[in-house]
Coordinates of C-alpha atoms in Angstrom, one line a residue:
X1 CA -8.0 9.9 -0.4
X2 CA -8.2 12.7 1.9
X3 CA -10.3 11.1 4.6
X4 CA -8.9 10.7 8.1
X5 CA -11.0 7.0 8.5
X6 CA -9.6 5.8 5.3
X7 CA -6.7 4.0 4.4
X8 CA -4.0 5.2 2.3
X9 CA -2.3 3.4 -0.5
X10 CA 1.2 2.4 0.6
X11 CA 3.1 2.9 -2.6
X12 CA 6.1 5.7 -2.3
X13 CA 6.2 8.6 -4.8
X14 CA 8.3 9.8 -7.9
X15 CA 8.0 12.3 -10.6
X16 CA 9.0 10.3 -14.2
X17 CA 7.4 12.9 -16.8
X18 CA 5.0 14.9 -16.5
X19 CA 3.7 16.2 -13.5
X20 CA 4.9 14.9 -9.8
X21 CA 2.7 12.9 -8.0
X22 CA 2.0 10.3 -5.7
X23 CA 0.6 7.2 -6.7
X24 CA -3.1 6.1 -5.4
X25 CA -5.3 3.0 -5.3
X26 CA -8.9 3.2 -6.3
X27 CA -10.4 0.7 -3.4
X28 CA -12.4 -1.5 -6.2
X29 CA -11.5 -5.4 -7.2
X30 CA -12.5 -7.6 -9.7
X31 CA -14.3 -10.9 -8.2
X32 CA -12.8 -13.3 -5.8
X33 CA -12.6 -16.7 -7.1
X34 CA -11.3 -20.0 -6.6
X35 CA -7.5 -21.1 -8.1
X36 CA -6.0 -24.4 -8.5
X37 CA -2.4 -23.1 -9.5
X38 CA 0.4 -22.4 -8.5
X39 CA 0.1 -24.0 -5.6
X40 CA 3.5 -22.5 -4.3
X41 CA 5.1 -19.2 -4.9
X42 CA 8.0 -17.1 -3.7
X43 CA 6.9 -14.4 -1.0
X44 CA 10.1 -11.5 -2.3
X45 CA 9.5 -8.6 -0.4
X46 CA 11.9 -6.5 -2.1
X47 CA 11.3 -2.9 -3.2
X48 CA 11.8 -1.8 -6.3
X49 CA 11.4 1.2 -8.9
X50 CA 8.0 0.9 -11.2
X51 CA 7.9 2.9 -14.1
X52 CA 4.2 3.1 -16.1
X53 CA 3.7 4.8 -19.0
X54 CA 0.0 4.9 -20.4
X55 CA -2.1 4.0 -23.0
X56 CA -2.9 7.4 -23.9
X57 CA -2.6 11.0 -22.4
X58 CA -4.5 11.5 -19.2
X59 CA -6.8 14.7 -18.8
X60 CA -5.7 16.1 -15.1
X61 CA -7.5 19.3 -15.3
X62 CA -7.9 22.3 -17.9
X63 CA -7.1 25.9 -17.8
X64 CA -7.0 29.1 -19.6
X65 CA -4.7 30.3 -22.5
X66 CA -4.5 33.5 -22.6
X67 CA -4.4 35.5 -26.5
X68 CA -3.9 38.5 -28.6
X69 CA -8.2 38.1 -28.3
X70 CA -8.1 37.3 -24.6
X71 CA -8.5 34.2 -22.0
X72 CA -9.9 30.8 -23.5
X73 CA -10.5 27.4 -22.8
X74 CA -10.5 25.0 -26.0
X75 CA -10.4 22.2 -24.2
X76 CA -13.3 22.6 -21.8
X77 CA -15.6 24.5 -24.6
X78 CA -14.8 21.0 -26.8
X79 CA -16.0 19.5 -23.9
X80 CA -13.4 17.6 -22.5
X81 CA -12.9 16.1 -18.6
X82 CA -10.9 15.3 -15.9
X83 CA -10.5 11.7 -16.6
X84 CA -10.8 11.8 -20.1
X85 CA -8.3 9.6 -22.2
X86 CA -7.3 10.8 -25.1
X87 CA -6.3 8.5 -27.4
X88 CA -5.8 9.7 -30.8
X89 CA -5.8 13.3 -32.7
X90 CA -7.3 13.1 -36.1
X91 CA -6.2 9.6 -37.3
X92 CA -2.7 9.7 -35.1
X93 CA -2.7 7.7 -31.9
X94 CA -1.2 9.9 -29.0
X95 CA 0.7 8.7 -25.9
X96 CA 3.2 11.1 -24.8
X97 CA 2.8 15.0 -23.9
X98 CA 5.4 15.2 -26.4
X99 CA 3.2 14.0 -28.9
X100 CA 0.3 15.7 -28.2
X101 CA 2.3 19.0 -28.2
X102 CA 3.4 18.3 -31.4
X103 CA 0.3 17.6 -33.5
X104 CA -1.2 21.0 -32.0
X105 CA 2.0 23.0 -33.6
X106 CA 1.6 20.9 -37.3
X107 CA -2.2 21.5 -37.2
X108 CA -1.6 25.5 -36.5
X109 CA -5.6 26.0 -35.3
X110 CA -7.3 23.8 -37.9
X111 CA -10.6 22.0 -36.2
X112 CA -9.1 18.5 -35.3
X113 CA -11.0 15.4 -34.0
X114 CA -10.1 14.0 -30.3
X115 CA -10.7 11.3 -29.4
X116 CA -11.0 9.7 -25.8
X117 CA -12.4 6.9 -23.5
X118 CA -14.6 8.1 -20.8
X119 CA -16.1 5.7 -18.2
X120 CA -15.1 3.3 -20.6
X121 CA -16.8 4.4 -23.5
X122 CA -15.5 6.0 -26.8
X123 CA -16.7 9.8 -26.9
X124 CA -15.6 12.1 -29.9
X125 CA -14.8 15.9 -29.9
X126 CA -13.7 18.8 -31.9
X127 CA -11.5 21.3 -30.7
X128 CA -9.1 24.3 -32.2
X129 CA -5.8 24.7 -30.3
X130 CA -5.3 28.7 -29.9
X131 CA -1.7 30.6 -30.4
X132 CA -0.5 31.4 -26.4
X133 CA 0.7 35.3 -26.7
X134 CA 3.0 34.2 -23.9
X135 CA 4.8 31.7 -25.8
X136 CA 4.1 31.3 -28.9
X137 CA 2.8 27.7 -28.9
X138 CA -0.3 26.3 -30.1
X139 CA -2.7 25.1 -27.0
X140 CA -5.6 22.9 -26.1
X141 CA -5.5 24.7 -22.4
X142 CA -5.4 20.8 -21.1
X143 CA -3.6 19.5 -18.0
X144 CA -2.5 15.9 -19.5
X145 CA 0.1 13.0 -18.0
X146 CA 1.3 10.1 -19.9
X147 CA 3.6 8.3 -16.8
X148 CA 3.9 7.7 -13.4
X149 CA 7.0 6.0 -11.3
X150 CA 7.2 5.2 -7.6
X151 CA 8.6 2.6 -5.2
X152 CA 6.7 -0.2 -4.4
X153 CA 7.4 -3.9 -3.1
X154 CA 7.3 -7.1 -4.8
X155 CA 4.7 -9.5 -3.1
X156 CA 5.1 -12.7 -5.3
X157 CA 7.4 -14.3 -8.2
X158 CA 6.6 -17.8 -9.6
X159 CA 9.8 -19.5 -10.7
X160 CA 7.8 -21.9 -13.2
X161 CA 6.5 -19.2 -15.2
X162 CA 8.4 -16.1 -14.5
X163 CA 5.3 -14.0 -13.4
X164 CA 5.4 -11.6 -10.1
X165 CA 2.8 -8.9 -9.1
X166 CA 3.7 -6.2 -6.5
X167 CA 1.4 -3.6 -4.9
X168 CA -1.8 -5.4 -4.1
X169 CA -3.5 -2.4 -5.6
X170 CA -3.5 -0.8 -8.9
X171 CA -1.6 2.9 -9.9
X172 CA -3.8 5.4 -9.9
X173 CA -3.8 9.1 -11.4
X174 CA -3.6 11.2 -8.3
X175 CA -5.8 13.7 -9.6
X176 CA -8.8 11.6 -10.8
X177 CA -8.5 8.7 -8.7
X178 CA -9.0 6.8 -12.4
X179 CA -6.5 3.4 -12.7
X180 CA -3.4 4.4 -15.2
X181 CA -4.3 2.5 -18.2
X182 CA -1.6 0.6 -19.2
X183 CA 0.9 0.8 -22.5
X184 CA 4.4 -0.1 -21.4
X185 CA 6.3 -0.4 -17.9
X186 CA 8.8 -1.8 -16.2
X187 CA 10.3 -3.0 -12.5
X188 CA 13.7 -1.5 -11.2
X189 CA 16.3 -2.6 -8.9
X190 CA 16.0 0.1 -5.8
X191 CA 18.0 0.6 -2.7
X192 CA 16.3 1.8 0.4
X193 CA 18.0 5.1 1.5
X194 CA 16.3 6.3 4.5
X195 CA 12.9 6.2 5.5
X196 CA 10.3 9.1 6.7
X197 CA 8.6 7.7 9.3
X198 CA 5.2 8.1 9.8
X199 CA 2.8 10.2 12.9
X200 CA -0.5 10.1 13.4
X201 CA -1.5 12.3 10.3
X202 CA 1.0 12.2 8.6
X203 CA 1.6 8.8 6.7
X204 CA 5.4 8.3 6.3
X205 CA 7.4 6.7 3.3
X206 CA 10.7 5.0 2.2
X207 CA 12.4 7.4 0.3
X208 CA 14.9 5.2 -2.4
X209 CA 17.2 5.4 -5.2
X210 CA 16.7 4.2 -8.7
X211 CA 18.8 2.0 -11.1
X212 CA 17.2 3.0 -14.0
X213 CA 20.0 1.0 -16.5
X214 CA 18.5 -2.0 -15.4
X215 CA 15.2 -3.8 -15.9
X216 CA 14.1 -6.5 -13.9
X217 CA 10.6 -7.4 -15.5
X218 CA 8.7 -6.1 -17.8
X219 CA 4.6 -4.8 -16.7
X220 CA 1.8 -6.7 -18.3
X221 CA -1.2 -5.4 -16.2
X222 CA -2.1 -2.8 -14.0
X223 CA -5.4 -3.7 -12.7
X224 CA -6.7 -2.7 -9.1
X225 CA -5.6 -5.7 -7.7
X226 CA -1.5 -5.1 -8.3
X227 CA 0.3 -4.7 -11.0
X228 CA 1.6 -7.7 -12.7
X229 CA 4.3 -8.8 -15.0
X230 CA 7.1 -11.3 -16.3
X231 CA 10.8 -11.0 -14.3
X232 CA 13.9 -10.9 -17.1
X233 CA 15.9 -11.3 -14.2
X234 CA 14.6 -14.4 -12.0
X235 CA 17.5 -14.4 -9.6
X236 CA 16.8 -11.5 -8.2
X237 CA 13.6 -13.3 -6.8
X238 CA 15.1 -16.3 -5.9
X239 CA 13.8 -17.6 -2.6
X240 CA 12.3 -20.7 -0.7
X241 CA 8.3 -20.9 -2.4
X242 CA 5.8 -21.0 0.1
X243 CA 2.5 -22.6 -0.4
X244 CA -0.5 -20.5 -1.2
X245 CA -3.3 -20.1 1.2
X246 CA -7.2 -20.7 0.8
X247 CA -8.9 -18.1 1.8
X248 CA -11.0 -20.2 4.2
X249 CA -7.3 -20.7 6.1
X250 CA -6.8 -17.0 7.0
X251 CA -7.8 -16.1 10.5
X252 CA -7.7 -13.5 13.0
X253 CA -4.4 -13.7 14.9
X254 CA -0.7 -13.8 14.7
X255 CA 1.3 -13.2 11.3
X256 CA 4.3 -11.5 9.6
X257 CA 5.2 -9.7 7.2
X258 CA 8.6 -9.3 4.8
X259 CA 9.5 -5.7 4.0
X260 CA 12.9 -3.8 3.0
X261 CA 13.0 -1.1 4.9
X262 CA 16.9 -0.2 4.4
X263 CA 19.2 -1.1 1.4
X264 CA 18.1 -4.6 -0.2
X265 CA 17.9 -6.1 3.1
X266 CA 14.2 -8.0 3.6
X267 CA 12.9 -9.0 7.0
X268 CA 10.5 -10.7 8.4
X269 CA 8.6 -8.2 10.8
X270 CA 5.7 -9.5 13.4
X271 CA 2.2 -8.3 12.8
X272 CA -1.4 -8.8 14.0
X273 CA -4.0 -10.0 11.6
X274 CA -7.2 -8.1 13.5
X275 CA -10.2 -8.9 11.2
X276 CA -10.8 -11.3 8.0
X277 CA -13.5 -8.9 6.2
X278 CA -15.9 -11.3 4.4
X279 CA -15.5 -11.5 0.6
X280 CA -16.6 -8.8 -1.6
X281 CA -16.4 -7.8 -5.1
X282 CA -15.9 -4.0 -5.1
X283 CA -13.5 -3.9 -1.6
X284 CA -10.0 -4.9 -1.8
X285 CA -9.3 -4.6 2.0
X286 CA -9.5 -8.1 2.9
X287 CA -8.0 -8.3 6.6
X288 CA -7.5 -5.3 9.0
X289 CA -3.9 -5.5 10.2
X290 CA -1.3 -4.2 12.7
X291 CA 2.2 -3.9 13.6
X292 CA 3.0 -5.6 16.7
X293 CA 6.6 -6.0 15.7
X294 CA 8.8 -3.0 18.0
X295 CA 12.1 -3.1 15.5
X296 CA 9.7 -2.0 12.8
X297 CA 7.0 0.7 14.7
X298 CA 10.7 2.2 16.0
X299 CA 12.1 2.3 12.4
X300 CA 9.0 3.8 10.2
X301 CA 6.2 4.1 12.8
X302 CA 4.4 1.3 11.2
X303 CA 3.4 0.9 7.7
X304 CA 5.0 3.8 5.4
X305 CA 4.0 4.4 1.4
X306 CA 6.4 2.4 -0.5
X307 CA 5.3 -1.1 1.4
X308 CA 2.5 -1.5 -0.6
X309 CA 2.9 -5.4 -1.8
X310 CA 4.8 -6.2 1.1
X311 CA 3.8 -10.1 1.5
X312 CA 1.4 -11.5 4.6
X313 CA 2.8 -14.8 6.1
X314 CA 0.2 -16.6 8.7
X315 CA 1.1 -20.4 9.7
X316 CA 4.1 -20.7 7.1
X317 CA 1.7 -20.2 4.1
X318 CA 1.1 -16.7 2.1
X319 CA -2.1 -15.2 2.8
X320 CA -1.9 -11.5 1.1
X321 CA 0.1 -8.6 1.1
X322 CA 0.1 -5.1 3.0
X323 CA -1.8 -2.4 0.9
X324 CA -3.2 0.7 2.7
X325 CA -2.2 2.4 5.8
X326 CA -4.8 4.2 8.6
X327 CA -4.2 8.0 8.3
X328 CA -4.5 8.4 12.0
X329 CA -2.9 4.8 13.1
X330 CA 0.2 4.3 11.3
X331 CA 1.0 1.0 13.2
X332 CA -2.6 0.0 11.5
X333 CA -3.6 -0.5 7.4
X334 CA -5.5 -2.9 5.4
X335 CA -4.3 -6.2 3.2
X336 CA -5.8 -7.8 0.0
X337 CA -6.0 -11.5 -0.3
X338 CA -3.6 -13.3 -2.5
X339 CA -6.1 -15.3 -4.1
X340 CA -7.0 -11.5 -5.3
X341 CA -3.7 -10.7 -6.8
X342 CA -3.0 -13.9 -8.4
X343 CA -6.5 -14.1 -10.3
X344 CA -5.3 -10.3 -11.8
X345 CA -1.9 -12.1 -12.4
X346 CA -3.5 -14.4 -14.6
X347 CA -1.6 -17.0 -12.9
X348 CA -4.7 -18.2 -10.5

């Protein structure tokens, strides 16, 4: 999102493979409903690495190859989008670049079937790759990404079943706005290095390191709500569990929030819960908040990409975690209800 008005996801950005990028929410939710369990969870707080590879190769955009016979666009004349998922080539499921690259050079220009989920419907195509004069590699003249990484925090872990969820919104391609679909991913240990502190304008981020020898969980889900998975490492989210809020318990007023902002350390920073927005089924911004907290507005200006899933505390209870910040009010951004996030969890 390019609008001033609008919020912006707080999620901090890495290149994995593929193209570089930064990570983006699409501001839609599944319904709101009533859970019974757990009753308690453990508010982390933590940042880590996520690593997402998809379920298929995203179409980004499409261009012209040029040949021996001049410019052309296979990809567009098969009819292909932005958005577009492709799935499979001929009979072979693709989900790597690598792959797709591949199958063009065995097939040599022979008419091959795509196909790809768009608006979440099966479409098929035909296509012919063309011979690139520059290169000498078979081409579909397709933009396509297959992964996304990025720092992010971890809002929740429950100790009886091992599940956590992080974000509070889901990954989206930066180019089509579309949510990553999901095929494998996993959860980092990261160390907070510095942190780019945000203006009016200019939204900042924590800028981190990656221990990419070690996995802490493993991704189940990435839905607009958060993305969700099972901890391998349950220590690491050892902590005191907190009991989970109704949503009819959430008011306007005083709250806090827990954030790592430099190394592993988490604190607990104060923050202003301005508005409870009333329940709705395609908006995940659930309360309006704002840094009050001085340590923390002299630090990063406020709320920073990389804090998204940074848990909401109000009255010893956990109410949500942070998700977007205001382009123009860095001190100000939006939080989703936790009842949201664990109903995606599956947990709720």
């Amino acid at each position: 999102m390019d609008l001033n008005e609008e919020g912006r996801p707080t999620m901090g950005a890495a290149v994995l493979r593929g193209l570089g990028l930064l990570l983006a929410a699409v501001l839609t939710m599944w319904p709101t409903v009533a859970f019974a369990s757990p009753a308690t969870v453990v508010p982390v707080g933590r940042a880590v690495g996520i690593k997402l590879f998809s379920d298929g190769v995203v179409v980004v955009g499409t261009s012209d190859i040029a040949t021996d016979g001049g410019n052309v666009n296979p990809a567009k004349a098969c009819g292909l989008r932005e958005g577009d998922i492709i799935t499979h080539i001929n009979s072979t499921e693709v989900d790597t670049i690598e792959e797709v690259s591949s199958l063009l050079q065995e097939l040599e220009g022979k008419t091959m079937s795509i196909r790809a989920i768009r608006d979440e419907k099966q479409v098929q195509l035909t296509a012919q790759a063309v011979l690139c004069s520059a290169d000498g590699a078979y081409k579909l003249g397709a933009w396509i990404r297959d992964s996304m990484a990025g720092i992010g925090t971890v809002t929740f872990y429950c100790p009886e079943t091992g599940a956590f969820g992080a974000l509070g919104h889901g990954i989206n391609d930066v180019d089509t706005a579309l949510l990553m679909p999901l095929e494998s991913g996993s959860i980092l240990p990261a160390t907070v290095a510095g942190v780019e502190k945000g203006a009016a304008g200019t939204p900042g981020q924590l800028k981190g390191v990656f221990d990419t020898k070690t996995t802490l969980g493993l991704l189940s889900a990435n839905t607009a709500g958060g993305v969700f998975g099972t901890m391998t490492n349950g220590k690491w989210a050892q902590g005191v569990p907190v009991e989970v809020a109704q949503r009819n318990e959430v008011k306007a007023g005083s709250a806090t929030i827990l954030t790592n902002i430099s190394g592993e350390r988490v604190d607990e920073y104060q923050v202003e819960i301005v508005k409870v927005f009333p329940e709705s089924e395609s908006d995940c911004r659930d309360y309006l908040i704002k840094v009050t907290d001085q340590r923390l507005l002299d630090a990063t200006g406020g709320i920073v990409q990389g804090m998204s899933g940074s848990p909401i505390l109000q009255n010893g209870k956990i109410v949500g975690a942070v998700t977007h910040v205001m382009v123009d009010d860095p001190a100000s951004g939006y939080g989703i209800y936790v009842g949201r996030m664990l109903r995606h969890s599956g947990a709720a």
